[in-house]
Structures are given as structure tokens and as C-alpha cells.
Coordinates of C-alpha atoms in Angstrom, one line a residue:
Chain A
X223 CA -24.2 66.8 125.6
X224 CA -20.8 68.0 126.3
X225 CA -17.4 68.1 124.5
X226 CA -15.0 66.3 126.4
X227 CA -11.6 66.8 124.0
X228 CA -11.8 68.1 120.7
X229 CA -8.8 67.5 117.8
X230 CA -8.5 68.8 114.0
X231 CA -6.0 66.5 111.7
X232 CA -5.1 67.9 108.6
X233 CA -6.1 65.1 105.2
X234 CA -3.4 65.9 102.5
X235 CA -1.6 62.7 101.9
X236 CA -2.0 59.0 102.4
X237 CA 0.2 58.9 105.8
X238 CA -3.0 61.1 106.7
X239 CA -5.2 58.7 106.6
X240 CA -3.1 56.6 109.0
X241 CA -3.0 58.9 111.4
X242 CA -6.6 59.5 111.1
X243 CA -7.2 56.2 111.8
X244 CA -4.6 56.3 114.6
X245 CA -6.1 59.7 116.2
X246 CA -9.6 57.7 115.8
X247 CA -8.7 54.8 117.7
X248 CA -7.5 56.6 120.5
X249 CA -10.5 58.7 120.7
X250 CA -12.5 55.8 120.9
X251 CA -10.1 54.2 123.6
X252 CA -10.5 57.1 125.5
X253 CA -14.2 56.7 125.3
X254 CA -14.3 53.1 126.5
X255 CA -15.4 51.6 123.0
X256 CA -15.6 47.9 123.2
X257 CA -13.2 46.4 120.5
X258 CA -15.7 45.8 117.6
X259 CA -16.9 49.3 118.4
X260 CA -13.4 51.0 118.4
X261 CA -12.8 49.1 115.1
X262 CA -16.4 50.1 113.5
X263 CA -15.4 53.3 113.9
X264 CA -12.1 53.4 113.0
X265 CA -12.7 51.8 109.7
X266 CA -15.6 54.0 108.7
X267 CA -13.2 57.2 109.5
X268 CA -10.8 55.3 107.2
X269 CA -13.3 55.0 104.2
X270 CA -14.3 58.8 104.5
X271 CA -11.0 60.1 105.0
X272 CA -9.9 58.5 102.2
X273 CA -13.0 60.0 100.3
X274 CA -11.7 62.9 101.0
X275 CA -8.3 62.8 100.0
X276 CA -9.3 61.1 96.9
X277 CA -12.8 63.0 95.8
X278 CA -12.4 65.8 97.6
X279 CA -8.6 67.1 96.8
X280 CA -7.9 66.8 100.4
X281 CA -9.5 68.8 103.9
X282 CA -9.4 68.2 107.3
X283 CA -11.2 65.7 109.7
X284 CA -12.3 67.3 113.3
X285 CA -12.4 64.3 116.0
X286 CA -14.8 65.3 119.1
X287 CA -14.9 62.8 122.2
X288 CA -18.5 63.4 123.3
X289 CA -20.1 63.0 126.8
X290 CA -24.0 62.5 127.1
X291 CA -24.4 60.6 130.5
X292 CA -25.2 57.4 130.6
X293 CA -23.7 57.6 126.6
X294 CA -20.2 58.4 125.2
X295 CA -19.4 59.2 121.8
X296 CA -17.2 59.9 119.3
X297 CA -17.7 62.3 116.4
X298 CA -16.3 63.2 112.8
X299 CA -16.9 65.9 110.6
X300 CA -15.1 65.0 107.3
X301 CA -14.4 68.7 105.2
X302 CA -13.5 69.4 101.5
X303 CA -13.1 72.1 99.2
X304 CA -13.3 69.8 96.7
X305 CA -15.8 69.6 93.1
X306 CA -19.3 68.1 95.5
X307 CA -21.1 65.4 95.2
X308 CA -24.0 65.9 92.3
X309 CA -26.4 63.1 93.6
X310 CA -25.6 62.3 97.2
X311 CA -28.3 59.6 96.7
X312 CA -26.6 57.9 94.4
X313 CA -23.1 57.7 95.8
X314 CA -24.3 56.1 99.0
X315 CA -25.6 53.3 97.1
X316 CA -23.3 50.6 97.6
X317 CA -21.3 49.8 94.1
X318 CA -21.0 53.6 93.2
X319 CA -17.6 54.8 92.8
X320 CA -15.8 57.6 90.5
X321 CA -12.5 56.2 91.7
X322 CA -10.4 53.6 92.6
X323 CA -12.2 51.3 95.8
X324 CA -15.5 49.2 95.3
X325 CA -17.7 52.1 95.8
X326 CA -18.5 50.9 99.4
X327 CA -16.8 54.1 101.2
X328 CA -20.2 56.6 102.0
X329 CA -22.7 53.4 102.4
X330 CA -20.2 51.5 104.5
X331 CA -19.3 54.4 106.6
X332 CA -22.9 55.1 107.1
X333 CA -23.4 51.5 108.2
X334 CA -20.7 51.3 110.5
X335 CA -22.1 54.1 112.0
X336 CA -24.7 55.6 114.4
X337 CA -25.3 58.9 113.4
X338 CA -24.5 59.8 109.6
X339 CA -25.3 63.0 107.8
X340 CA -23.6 64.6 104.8
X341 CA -24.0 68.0 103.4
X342 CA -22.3 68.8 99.3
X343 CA -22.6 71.1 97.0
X344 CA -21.1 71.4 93.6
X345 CA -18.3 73.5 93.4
X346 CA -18.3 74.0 96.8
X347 CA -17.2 71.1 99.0
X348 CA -18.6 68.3 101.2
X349 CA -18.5 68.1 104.9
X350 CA -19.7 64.5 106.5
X351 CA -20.5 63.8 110.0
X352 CA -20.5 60.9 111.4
X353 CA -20.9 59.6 115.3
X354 CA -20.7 56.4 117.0
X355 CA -22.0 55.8 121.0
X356 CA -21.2 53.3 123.3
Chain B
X571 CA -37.3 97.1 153.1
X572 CA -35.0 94.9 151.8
X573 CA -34.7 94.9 148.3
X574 CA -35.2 91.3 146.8
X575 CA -31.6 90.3 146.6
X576 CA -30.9 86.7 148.4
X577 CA -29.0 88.4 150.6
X578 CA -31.4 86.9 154.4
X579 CA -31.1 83.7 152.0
X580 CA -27.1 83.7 151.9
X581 CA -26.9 84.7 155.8
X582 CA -29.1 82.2 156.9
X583 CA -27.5 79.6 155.3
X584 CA -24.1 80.7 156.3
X585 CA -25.0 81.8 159.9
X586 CA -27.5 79.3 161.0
X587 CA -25.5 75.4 158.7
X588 CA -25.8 73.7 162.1
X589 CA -29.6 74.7 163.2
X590 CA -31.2 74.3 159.8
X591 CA -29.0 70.7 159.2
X592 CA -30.9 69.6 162.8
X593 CA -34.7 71.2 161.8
X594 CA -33.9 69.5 158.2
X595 CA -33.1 66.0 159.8
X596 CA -35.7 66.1 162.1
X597 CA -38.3 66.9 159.7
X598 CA -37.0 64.4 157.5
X599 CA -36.6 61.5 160.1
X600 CA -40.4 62.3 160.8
X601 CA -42.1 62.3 157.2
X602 CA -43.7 59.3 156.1
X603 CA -42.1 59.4 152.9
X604 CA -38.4 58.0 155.0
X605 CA -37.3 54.3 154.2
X606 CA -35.0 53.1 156.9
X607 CA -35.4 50.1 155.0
X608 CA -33.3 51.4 152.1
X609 CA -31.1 53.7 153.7
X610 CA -29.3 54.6 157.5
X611 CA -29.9 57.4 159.9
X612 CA -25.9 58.6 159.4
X613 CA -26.1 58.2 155.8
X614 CA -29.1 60.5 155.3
X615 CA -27.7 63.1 158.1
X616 CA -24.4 62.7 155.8
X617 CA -25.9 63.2 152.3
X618 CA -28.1 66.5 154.3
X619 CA -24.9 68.1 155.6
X620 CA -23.0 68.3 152.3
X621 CA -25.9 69.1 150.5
X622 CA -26.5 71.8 152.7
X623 CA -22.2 73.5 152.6
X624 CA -22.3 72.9 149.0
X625 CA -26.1 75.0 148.6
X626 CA -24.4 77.6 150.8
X627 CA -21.0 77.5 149.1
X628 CA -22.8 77.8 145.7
X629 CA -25.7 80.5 147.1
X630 CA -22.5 82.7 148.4
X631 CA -20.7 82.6 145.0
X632 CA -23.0 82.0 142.4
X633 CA -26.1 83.6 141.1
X634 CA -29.2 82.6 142.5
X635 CA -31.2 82.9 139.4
X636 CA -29.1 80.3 137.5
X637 CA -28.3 77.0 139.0
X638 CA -27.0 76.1 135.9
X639 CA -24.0 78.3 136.3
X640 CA -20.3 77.2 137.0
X641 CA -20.6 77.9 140.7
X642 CA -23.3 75.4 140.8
X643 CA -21.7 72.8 139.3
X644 CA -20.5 71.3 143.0
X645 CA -24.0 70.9 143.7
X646 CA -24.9 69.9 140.7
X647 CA -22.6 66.7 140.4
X648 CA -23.3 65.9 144.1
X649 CA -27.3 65.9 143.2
X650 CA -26.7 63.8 140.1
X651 CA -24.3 61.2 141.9
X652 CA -27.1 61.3 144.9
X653 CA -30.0 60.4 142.6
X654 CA -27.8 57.4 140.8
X655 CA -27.1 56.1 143.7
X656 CA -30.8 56.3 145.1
X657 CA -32.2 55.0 141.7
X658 CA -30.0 51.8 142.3
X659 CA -31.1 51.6 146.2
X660 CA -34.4 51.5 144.8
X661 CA -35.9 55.0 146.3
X662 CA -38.6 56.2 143.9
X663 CA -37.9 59.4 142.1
X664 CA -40.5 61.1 144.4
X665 CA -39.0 59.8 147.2
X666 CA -35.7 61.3 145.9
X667 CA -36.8 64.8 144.8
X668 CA -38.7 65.1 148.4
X669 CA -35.2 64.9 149.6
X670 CA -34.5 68.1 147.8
X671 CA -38.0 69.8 148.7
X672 CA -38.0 68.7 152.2
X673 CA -35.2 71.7 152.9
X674 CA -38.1 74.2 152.0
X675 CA -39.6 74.1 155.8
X676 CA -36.9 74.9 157.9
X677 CA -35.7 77.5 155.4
X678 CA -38.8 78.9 155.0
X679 CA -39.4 78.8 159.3
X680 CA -35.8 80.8 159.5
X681 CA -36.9 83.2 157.1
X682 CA -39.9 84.1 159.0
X683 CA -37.8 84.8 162.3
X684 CA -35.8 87.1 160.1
X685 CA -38.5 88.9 158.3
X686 CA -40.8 89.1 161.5
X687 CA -41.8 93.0 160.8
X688 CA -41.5 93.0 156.8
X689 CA -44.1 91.0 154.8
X690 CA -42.6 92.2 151.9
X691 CA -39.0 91.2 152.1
X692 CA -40.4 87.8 153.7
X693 CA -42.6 87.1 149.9
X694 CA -39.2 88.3 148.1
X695 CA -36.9 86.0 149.7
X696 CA -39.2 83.2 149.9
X697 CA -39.8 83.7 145.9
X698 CA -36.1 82.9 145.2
X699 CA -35.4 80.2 147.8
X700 CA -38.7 78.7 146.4
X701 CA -37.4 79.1 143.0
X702 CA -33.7 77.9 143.8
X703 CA -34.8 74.6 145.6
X704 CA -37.2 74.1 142.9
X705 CA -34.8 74.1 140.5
X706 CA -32.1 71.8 141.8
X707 CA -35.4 69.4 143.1
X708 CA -36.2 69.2 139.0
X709 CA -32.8 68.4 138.3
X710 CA -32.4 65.6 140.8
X711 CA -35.6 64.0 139.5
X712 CA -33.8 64.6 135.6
X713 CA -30.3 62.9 137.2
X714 CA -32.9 60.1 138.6
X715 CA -34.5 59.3 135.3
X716 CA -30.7 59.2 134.0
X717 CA -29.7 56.5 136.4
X718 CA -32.5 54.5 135.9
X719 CA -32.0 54.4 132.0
X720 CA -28.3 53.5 133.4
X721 CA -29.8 50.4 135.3
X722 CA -32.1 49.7 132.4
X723 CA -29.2 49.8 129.5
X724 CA -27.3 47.4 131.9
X725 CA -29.8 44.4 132.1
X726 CA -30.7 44.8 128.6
X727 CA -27.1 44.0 128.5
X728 CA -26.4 41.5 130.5
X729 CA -30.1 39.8 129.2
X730 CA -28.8 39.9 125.8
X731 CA -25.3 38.4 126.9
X732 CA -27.4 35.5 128.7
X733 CA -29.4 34.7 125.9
X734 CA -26.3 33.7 123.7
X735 CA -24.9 31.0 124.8
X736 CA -22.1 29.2 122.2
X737 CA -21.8 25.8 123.0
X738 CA -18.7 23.7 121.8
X739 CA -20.7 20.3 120.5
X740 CA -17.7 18.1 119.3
X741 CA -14.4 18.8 118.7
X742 CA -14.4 21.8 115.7
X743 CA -18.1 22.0 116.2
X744 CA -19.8 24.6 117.9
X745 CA -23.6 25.1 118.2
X746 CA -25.0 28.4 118.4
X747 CA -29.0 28.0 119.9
X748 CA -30.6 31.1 118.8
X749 CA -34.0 31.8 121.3
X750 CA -36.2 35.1 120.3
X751 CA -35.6 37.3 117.4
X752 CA -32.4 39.3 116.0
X753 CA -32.1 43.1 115.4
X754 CA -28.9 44.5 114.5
X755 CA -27.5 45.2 118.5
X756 CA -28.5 41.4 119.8
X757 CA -26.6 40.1 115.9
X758 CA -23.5 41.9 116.9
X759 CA -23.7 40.1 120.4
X760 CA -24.0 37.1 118.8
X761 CA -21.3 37.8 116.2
X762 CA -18.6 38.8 119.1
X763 CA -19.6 35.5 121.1
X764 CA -19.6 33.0 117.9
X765 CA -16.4 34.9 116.8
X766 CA -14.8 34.8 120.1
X767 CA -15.5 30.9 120.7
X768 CA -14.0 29.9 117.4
X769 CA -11.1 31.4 118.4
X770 CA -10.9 29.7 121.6
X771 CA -11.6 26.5 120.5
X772 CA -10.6 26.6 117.3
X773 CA -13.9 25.6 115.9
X774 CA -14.2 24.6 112.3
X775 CA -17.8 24.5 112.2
X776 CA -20.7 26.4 113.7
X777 CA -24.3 25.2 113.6
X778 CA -27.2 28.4 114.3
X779 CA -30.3 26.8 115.6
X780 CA -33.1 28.8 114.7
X781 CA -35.5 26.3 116.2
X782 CA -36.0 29.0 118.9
X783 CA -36.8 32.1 116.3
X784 CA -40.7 32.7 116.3
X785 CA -40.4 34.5 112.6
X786 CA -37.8 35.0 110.1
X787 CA -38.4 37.6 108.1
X788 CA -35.6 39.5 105.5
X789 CA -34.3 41.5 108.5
X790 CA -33.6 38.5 110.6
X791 CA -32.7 36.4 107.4
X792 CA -30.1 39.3 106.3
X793 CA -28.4 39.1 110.0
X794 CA -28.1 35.5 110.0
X795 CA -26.5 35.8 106.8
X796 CA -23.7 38.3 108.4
X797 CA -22.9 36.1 111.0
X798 CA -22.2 33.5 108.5
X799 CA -19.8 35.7 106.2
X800 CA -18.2 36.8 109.7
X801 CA -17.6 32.8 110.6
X802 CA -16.6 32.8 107.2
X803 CA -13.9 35.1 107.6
X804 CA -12.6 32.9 110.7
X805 CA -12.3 30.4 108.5
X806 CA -15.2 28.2 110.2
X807 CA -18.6 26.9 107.9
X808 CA -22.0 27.5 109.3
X809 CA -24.7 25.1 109.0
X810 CA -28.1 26.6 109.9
X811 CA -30.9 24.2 111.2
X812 CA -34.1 23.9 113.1
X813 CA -35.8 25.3 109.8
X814 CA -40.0 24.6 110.1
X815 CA -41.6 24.1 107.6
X816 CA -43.5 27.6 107.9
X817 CA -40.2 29.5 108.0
X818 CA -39.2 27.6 105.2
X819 CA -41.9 28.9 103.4
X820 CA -41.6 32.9 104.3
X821 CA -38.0 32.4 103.4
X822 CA -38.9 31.2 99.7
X823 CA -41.6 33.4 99.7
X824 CA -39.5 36.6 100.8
X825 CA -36.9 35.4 98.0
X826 CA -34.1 35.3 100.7
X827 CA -31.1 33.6 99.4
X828 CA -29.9 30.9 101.5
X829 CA -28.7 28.9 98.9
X830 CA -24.8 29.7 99.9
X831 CA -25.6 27.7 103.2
X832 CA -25.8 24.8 104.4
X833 CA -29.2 24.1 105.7
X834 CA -31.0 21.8 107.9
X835 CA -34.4 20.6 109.6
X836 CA -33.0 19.7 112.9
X837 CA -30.6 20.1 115.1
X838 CA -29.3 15.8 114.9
X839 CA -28.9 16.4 111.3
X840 CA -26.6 19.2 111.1
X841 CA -24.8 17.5 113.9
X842 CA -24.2 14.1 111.5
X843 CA -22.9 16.3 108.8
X844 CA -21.0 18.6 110.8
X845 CA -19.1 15.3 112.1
X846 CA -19.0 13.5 108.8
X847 CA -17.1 17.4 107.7
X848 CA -14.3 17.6 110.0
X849 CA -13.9 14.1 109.9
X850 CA -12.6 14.4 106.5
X851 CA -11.0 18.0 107.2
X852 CA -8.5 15.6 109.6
X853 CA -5.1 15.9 108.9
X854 CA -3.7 12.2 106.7
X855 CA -2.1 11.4 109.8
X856 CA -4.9 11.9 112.6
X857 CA -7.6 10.2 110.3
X858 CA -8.2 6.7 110.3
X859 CA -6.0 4.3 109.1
X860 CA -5.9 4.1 105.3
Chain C
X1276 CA 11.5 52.6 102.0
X1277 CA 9.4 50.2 104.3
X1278 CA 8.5 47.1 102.0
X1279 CA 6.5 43.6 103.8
X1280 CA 8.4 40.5 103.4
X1281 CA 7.4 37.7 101.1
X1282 CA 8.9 34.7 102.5
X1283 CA 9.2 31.4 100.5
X1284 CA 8.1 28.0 102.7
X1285 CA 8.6 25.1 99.9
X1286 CA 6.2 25.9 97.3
X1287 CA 3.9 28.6 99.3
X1288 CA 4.6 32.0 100.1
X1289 CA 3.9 33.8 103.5
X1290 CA 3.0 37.4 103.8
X1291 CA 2.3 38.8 107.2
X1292 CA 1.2 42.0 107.7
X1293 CA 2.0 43.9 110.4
X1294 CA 1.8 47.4 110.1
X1295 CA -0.7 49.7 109.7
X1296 CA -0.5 50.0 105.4
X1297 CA -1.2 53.4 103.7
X1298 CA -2.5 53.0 100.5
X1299 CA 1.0 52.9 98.2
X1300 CA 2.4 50.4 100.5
X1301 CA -0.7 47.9 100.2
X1302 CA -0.5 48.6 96.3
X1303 CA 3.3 47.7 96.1
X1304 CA 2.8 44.6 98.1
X1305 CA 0.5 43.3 95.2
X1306 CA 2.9 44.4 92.9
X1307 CA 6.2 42.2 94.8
X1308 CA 3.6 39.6 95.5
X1309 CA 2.8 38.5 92.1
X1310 CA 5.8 39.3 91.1
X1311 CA 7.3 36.6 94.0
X1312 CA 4.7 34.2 92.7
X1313 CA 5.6 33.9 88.9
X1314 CA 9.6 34.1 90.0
X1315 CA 9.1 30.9 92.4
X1316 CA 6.6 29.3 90.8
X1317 CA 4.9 29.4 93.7
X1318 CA 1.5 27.0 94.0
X1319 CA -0.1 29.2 96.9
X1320 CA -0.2 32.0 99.1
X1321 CA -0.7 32.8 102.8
X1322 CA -1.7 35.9 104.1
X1323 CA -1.6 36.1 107.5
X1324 CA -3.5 39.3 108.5
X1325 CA -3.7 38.6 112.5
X1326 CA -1.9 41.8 113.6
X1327 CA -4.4 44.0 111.4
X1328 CA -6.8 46.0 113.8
X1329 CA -8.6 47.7 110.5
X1330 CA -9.4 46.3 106.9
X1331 CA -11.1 48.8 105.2
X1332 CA -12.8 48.5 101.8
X1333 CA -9.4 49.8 100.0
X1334 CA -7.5 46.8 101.7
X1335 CA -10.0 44.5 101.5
X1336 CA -9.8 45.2 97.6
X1337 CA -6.0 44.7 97.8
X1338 CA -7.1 40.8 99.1
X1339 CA -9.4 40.1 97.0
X1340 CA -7.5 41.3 93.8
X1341 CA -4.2 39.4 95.0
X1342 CA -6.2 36.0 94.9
X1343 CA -7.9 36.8 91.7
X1344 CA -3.9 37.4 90.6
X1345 CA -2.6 34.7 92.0
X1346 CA -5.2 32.3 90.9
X1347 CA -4.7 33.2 86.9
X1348 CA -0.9 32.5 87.9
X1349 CA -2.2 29.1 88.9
X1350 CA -1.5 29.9 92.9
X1351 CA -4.6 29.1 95.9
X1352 CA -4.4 32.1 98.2
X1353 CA -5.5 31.8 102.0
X1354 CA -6.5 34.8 104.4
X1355 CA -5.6 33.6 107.6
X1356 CA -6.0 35.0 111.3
X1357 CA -8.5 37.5 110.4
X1358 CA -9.7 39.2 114.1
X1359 CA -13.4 38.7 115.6
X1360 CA -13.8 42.4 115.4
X1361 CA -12.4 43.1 112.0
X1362 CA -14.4 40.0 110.4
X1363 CA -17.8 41.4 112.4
X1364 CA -16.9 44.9 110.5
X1365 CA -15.8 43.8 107.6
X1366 CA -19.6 42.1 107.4
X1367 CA -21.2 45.3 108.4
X1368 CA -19.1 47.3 105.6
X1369 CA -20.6 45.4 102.4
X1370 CA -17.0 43.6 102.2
X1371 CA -17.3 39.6 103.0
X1372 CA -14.0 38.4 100.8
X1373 CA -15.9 35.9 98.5
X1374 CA -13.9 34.3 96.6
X1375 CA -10.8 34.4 99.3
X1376 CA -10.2 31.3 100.9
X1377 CA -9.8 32.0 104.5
X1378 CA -8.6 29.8 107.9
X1379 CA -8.2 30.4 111.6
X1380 CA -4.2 30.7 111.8
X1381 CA -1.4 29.8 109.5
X1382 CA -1.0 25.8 110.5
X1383 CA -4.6 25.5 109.5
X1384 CA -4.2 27.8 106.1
X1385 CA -1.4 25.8 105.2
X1386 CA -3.2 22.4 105.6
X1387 CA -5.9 23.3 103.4
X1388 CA -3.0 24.6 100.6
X1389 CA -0.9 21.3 101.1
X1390 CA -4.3 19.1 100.8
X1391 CA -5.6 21.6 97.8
X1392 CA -2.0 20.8 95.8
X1393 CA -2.4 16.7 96.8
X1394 CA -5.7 16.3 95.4
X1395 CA -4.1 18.0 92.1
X1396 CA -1.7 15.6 91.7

């Protein structure tokens, strides 16, 4: 598996998460994602990026185009600094929210996904990795 | 004696390209494992020179240890376009590593002459130009695998594309005839092709035949219920039909809801309702005269 | 500041959306919207979504809560031109819009609003 092009966006505002979503469609462009691919991944990146902006005081997303021949991906890795998630069981359960949304952000993401994995501890922060392959 | 460098390997194959590329072809053109019926005399002579300037170019630069280094990499893509290409000609992956191996013979016969008095370097040399050849022979049969998953992820493709056919009924009715079962990857084909036809046509109805779904259970049940919401979202109904009467029964009994949709025995009657729908959907002035 | 246009056809209002909405800009549309509807007495509401290439679940709660608005103010709301890709992800995120009317493109969102207000009166 190699790392074709590898970005870092910075999450600290709402106009972040537009570009996120901006820097995410490109990536998946790039990668030859069909349509309803590009936009599967697009909106999950939107969902987590807002997760961490909201939940997570803000962090940074790092975008990798990924090459695995005959497969190409895209991948996320969502970090915070922020308070952690408690029960990670129970915030991926659809209808779970501690903010505004419908509580559909870590579920839907995961769904809209290929590859999903989260890693949080309280007090510490919570990184999310996600991936998608066409 | 020669210390067990590479270095007779390295001369050899800069000194004597031309000789070894005609033993190579020769021995090749003569083993039983050559298909002329998949491939041309120039081509193969073709494929042997560059095989052989790039194994030279690499051997001359690179360490001979570790074909995986960056001076390999020349070789390295040539091999792995090479065993695509003869995965799709339909060579068999033996066939295509022999190609590989088959260079061991005349390398090994031009070693000899060199090392005529010394046994010792002769064993060295032949170690690593063993080991070398080995090593990019495993690689090509690794590449081969790779393009044959290639060919295999395409049909599954194009199979699944085939099987989904969306076909416009009436006008603003489309019929969707679903044949074999749904996981999540064929449900997303199906989506795309239902979604994309209602745009086209501008479709106000969609009736999914299940008549051709062996079982239903709450996996299938819960994908045909997304393609509904998602011809939903296009504004267009679904009516589902072609329920038997067994399915009917694992539905009920698996407590799927399918109470939000419209549902059907056959085919005919979804049709009549479909038409009695739009019917009355018709705009005052295109209905019938009132 | 950017802003989306309301514009007033008779008694409906359109909304299209075409840019790429951060979150305050999708929460002060809801705001002007219902505000629109009460000043124009409006009797329903087109939203014509066909240049969106991404409805997340923040947006899609922006939708859902307009028409729950607009109905107590006694106003149908349509989601029209929703894209094949963005319906099919939509699906897959949890989020299917019940309780939004939806239709293919404007003419046909309109028809439905203009046949909804003449089997009221």
C-alpha cells in the first residue's frame, strides 16, 4: 500500500469544514471515485469534521490518497484535543448526540464508510480514521 | 578466488546483452511450455530484450540482495505490467513466472565459461543470480495474481451491471425486475440505475419485482427498504410486488416493516395501480375531460 | 455577508441553494425563511436543492425542521431536485427526510403545492 499525496487541513471554524469537504472531494476525484462514492465520502468527512469542531474544541483532519493496486483509496484521520468520548459504544449508536445534529454523525460516518476505527480517551482527545476504496 | 560479490554477474550481463538475449530466445522458443497461440515470436523476443537492459541496468546500479530497492523499481513495474498483460492473454501464472526462470540456463551456461578453473566463485555467483531471478520470478507470479483479481473485480462488475436492468413500463412508470439476492454493493448498483432512470425519464413510479429473489430475509428486506427512501427522495413512489406467499410469511415472521409500502402479489397488479396513480397525478388540463 | 434568496412566485416561495452552506449560513436561512413565510403569508415552500453535491445530517436537519416550521405556519414545503447520489447517501446515512415532501424538479414540486392548496379550498 502506498501513499500517493498526503494533505493536513487545520478544523477551527465552520468555513473549515467546507474546505474539508472541498479538500475531500478532490482527493476522491483524484482517486477516480464514482459519483455516489465521491459523495459517500465526502459527507462522512463532513459529519466527523463537524464532530470535531463541535465535541472536540477543534483539530485537524489529515487526507491521504492511497494506492493498493488493483484498489484506490482515500483516508481520514479526524484529531482532537478535546474532553474524549466516555462510551464510544454508545455514541455510535444512531440517535446519540451531546449537541446540536440528530446524533447520526459517528454511526453515519461509519456507514458511509469502508474502513472505520476510532480511538478516545477522556481528557485526552479522539482521533477517527476512516477510508473508503474504489 | 573471487570474493562473492556479483561482480562475473554484472559483466556478463553488460558484456555478453546480445549472446544471452539469443541463448534466452532460443531456449525459450524450444520449451514446451511456449504458446504461439497466445503470443508472437517478436513480441516475446521484445518483452526478453527489455527485460534483459532493465536486469542489467538495475544489477549495475542497485543491490543485488534487494530487489525491492529503488534501482529495481524499472524492473519492477516492467514485470508487473508484463504479468497483467499475460493474465488477460490468458498465459497461466506458471507459464508467466517460467518466463522469469527460463533466464536461469543461459546465465548459469555463461557463468560456467567464466568460472572454468574456480568452483568456488562459480557456487557464489550462481547463489545470487539464483537468488536474484528467484526473487523477481515470485514477484511476477504476486503481479499475476493482481491482474487476475483485476479481471475478476471487472466481470463481477459488469455481471452486476447486467443483472439490473430498469425498464420504463408506461409513461412515469418504471419497473425494476430484481433476479438473485441483494448485499449492500449489488443495492447500491441498483440504487444508481433506479435513481439514474428516474431522472431520465422522469418517472413517478417505480415497481421492484421481487418475483426473482429466492429469500428475503432482514438484510435483503432492510436494502429494499433504502432503495425505496432513495426513490423517495426523487420524488418517485415504489410499489414492491411479486411477494409469494412464503416470503410473505418470513417477512411477518422476521417482524420487517413494510407497512410504509405499497405492496403487491404480482407484477399485473402493481402495474393497474401504478396506472390508476399517475392517472390522477395528471395535471387538470392533460386528464380527461371533466 | 452572503445570504440565499427567498423569492416570492404568487403564494409559494422558492429557495435554491446553491452554494456549498457552512453551518451559520444554513441556520440563517431558516431564520429569513420563516420569517418570509409569516410576512407573505405564504401557503408553501420550494426548496430546490439540485446544485447541492453534499447533504449531511446537519443540513438534512435544517430541511426537515424548516417544513416542521413552515407547516405550524400553515405552509406545505417541497424538496425538489435532490441528486441520485445524494438521495443514495443520504439513505445510507440514517437520514430519509420523512415527513418532507419531495419531487423530481421545480415544475413537478410546484404542481403538487398548487393541487395541495385546490383540494383545500
Amino acid at each position: 500500500m502506498a501513499v500517493v499525496h498526503r494533505s493536513v487541513l487545520p478544523i477551527r471554524s465552520q468555513e473549515d469544514i467546507v474546505r474539508v469537504r472541498q479538500a475531500t472531494r478532490e482527493s476522491a476525484v483524484a482517486q477516480g471515485f464514482s459519483l455516489v462514492d465521491q459523495t459517500k465520502i465526502v459527507t462522512a468527512a463532513s459529519e466527523l469534521a463537524r464532530n470535531t469542531l463541535d465535541y472536540g474544541g477543534g483539530g485537524e483532519v489529515e487526507i491521504t490518497r492511497l494506492s493498493d493496486p488493483p484498489r484506490r483509496g482515500v483516508r481520514l484521520v479526524f484529531t482532537d484535543k478535546g474532553p474524549g468520548i466516555a462510551d464510544v459504544g454508545q455514541a455510535l449508536a444512531d440517535g446519540f448526540t451531546s449537541g446540536r445534529g440528530l446524533g447520526l454523525g459517528l454511526g453515519g460516518a461509519r456507514r458511509l464508510s469502508n474502513e472505520f476505527s476510532i480511538e478516545s480517551r477522556v481528557g485526552e482527545g479522539t482521533q477517527v480514521t476512516i477510508a473508503r476504496w474504489r | 578466488m573471487t570474493p562473492a560479490t556479483g561482480r562475473t554477474l554484472r559483466k556478463i550481463l553488460a558484456q555478453y546483452q546480445k549472446e544471452l538475449l539469443g541463448d534466452w530466445l532460443q531456449t525459450q522458443l524450444a520449451a514446451s511450455t511456449l504458446r504461439p497461440d497466445l503470443m508472437r515470436e517478436n513480441e516475446l523476443r521484445e518483452q526478453s530484450r527489455e527485460l534483459l537492459a532493465l536486469l542489467q541496468s538495475a544489477a549495475q546500479n542497485g543491490n543485488l540482495e534487494q530487489t525491492d530497492g529503488p534501482e529495481w523499481a524499472g524492473i519492477r513495474e516492467f514485470l508487473a505490467r508484463l504479468s497483467r498483460s499475460r493474465a488477460q492473454q490468458g498465459f497461466s501464472s506458471a507459464e508467466t513466472a517460467t518466463f522469469v526462470f527460463s533466464l536461469k540456463q543461459p546465465l548459469f551456461t555463461r557463468l560456467r565459461t567464466e568460472f572454468a578453473q574456480d568452483a568456488q566463485g562459480l557456487a557464489d555467483e550462481m547463489w545470487i543470480a539464483n537468488n536474484v531471478l528467484d526473487r523477481l520470478g515470485l514477484y511476477t507470479t504476486e503481479m499475476y495474481l493482481k491482474g487476475r483479481e483485476e479481471v475478476i473485480q471487472r466481470q463481477q462488475r459488469e455481471m452486476m451491471e447486467l443483472s439490473t436492468p430498469v425498464v420504463q413500463l408506461w409513461e412515469n412508470i418504471l419497473a425494476l425486475p430484481l433476479i438473485g439476492t441483494l448485499d449492500s454493493e449489488r443495492t447500491q448498483v441498483v440504487m444508481e440505475s433506479l435513481l439514474q432512470k428516474i431522472v431520465d425519464t422522469g418517472a413517478s413510479i417505480a415497481i421492484i419485482d421481487i418475483t426473482g429473489v429466492p429469500t428475503v430475509d432482514t438484510l435483503v428486506a432492510q436494502h429494499l427498504l433504502k432503495t425505496v427512501a432513495a426513490a423517495r427522495l426523487m420524488g418517485a413512489d415504489c410499489i414492491i410486488s411479486g411477494i409469494r406467499p412464503q416470503i410473505a410469511q418470513t417477512i411477518v415472521h422476521l417482524g420487517v416493516n413494510l407497512s410504509d409500502v405499497t405492496t403487491k402479489a404480482s407484477l399485473a397488479d402493481a402495474f393497474s395501480i401504478a396506472l390508476k396513480r399517475t392517472q390522477a397525478k395528471l395535471p387538470p388540463q392533460m386528464g380527461t375531460t371533466s | 455577508m452572503e445570504k440565499i434568496p427567498i423569492l416570492k412566485m404568487g403564494r409559494f416561495l422558492l429557495v435554491t441553494i446553491q452554494v456549498d452552506m457552512h453551518d451559520q449560513l444554513a441556520m440563517q436561512l431558516q431564520e429569513n425563511l420563516t420569517d418570509r413565510i409569516v410576512a407573505v403569508r405564504a401557503r408553501g415552500v420550494l426548496i430546490d436543492i439540485s446544485s447541492l453535491e453534499v447533504v449531511d445530517s446537519f443540513i438534512g436537519r435544517m430541511i426537515s425542521n424548516i417544513a416542521a416550521m413552515a407547516r405550524v405556519l400553515d405552509a406545505e414545503t417541497v424538496v425538489v431536485g435532490i441528486q441520485p447520489a445524494v438521495a443514495i447517501t443520504l439513505v445510507e446515512l440514517g437520514l430519509s427526510l420523512e415527513g418532507v415532501r419531495t419531487a423530481l424538479d421545480v415544475d413537478r414540486g410546484m404542481a403538487m403545492l398548487q393541487q395541495q392548496l385546490a383540494g383545500q379550498r
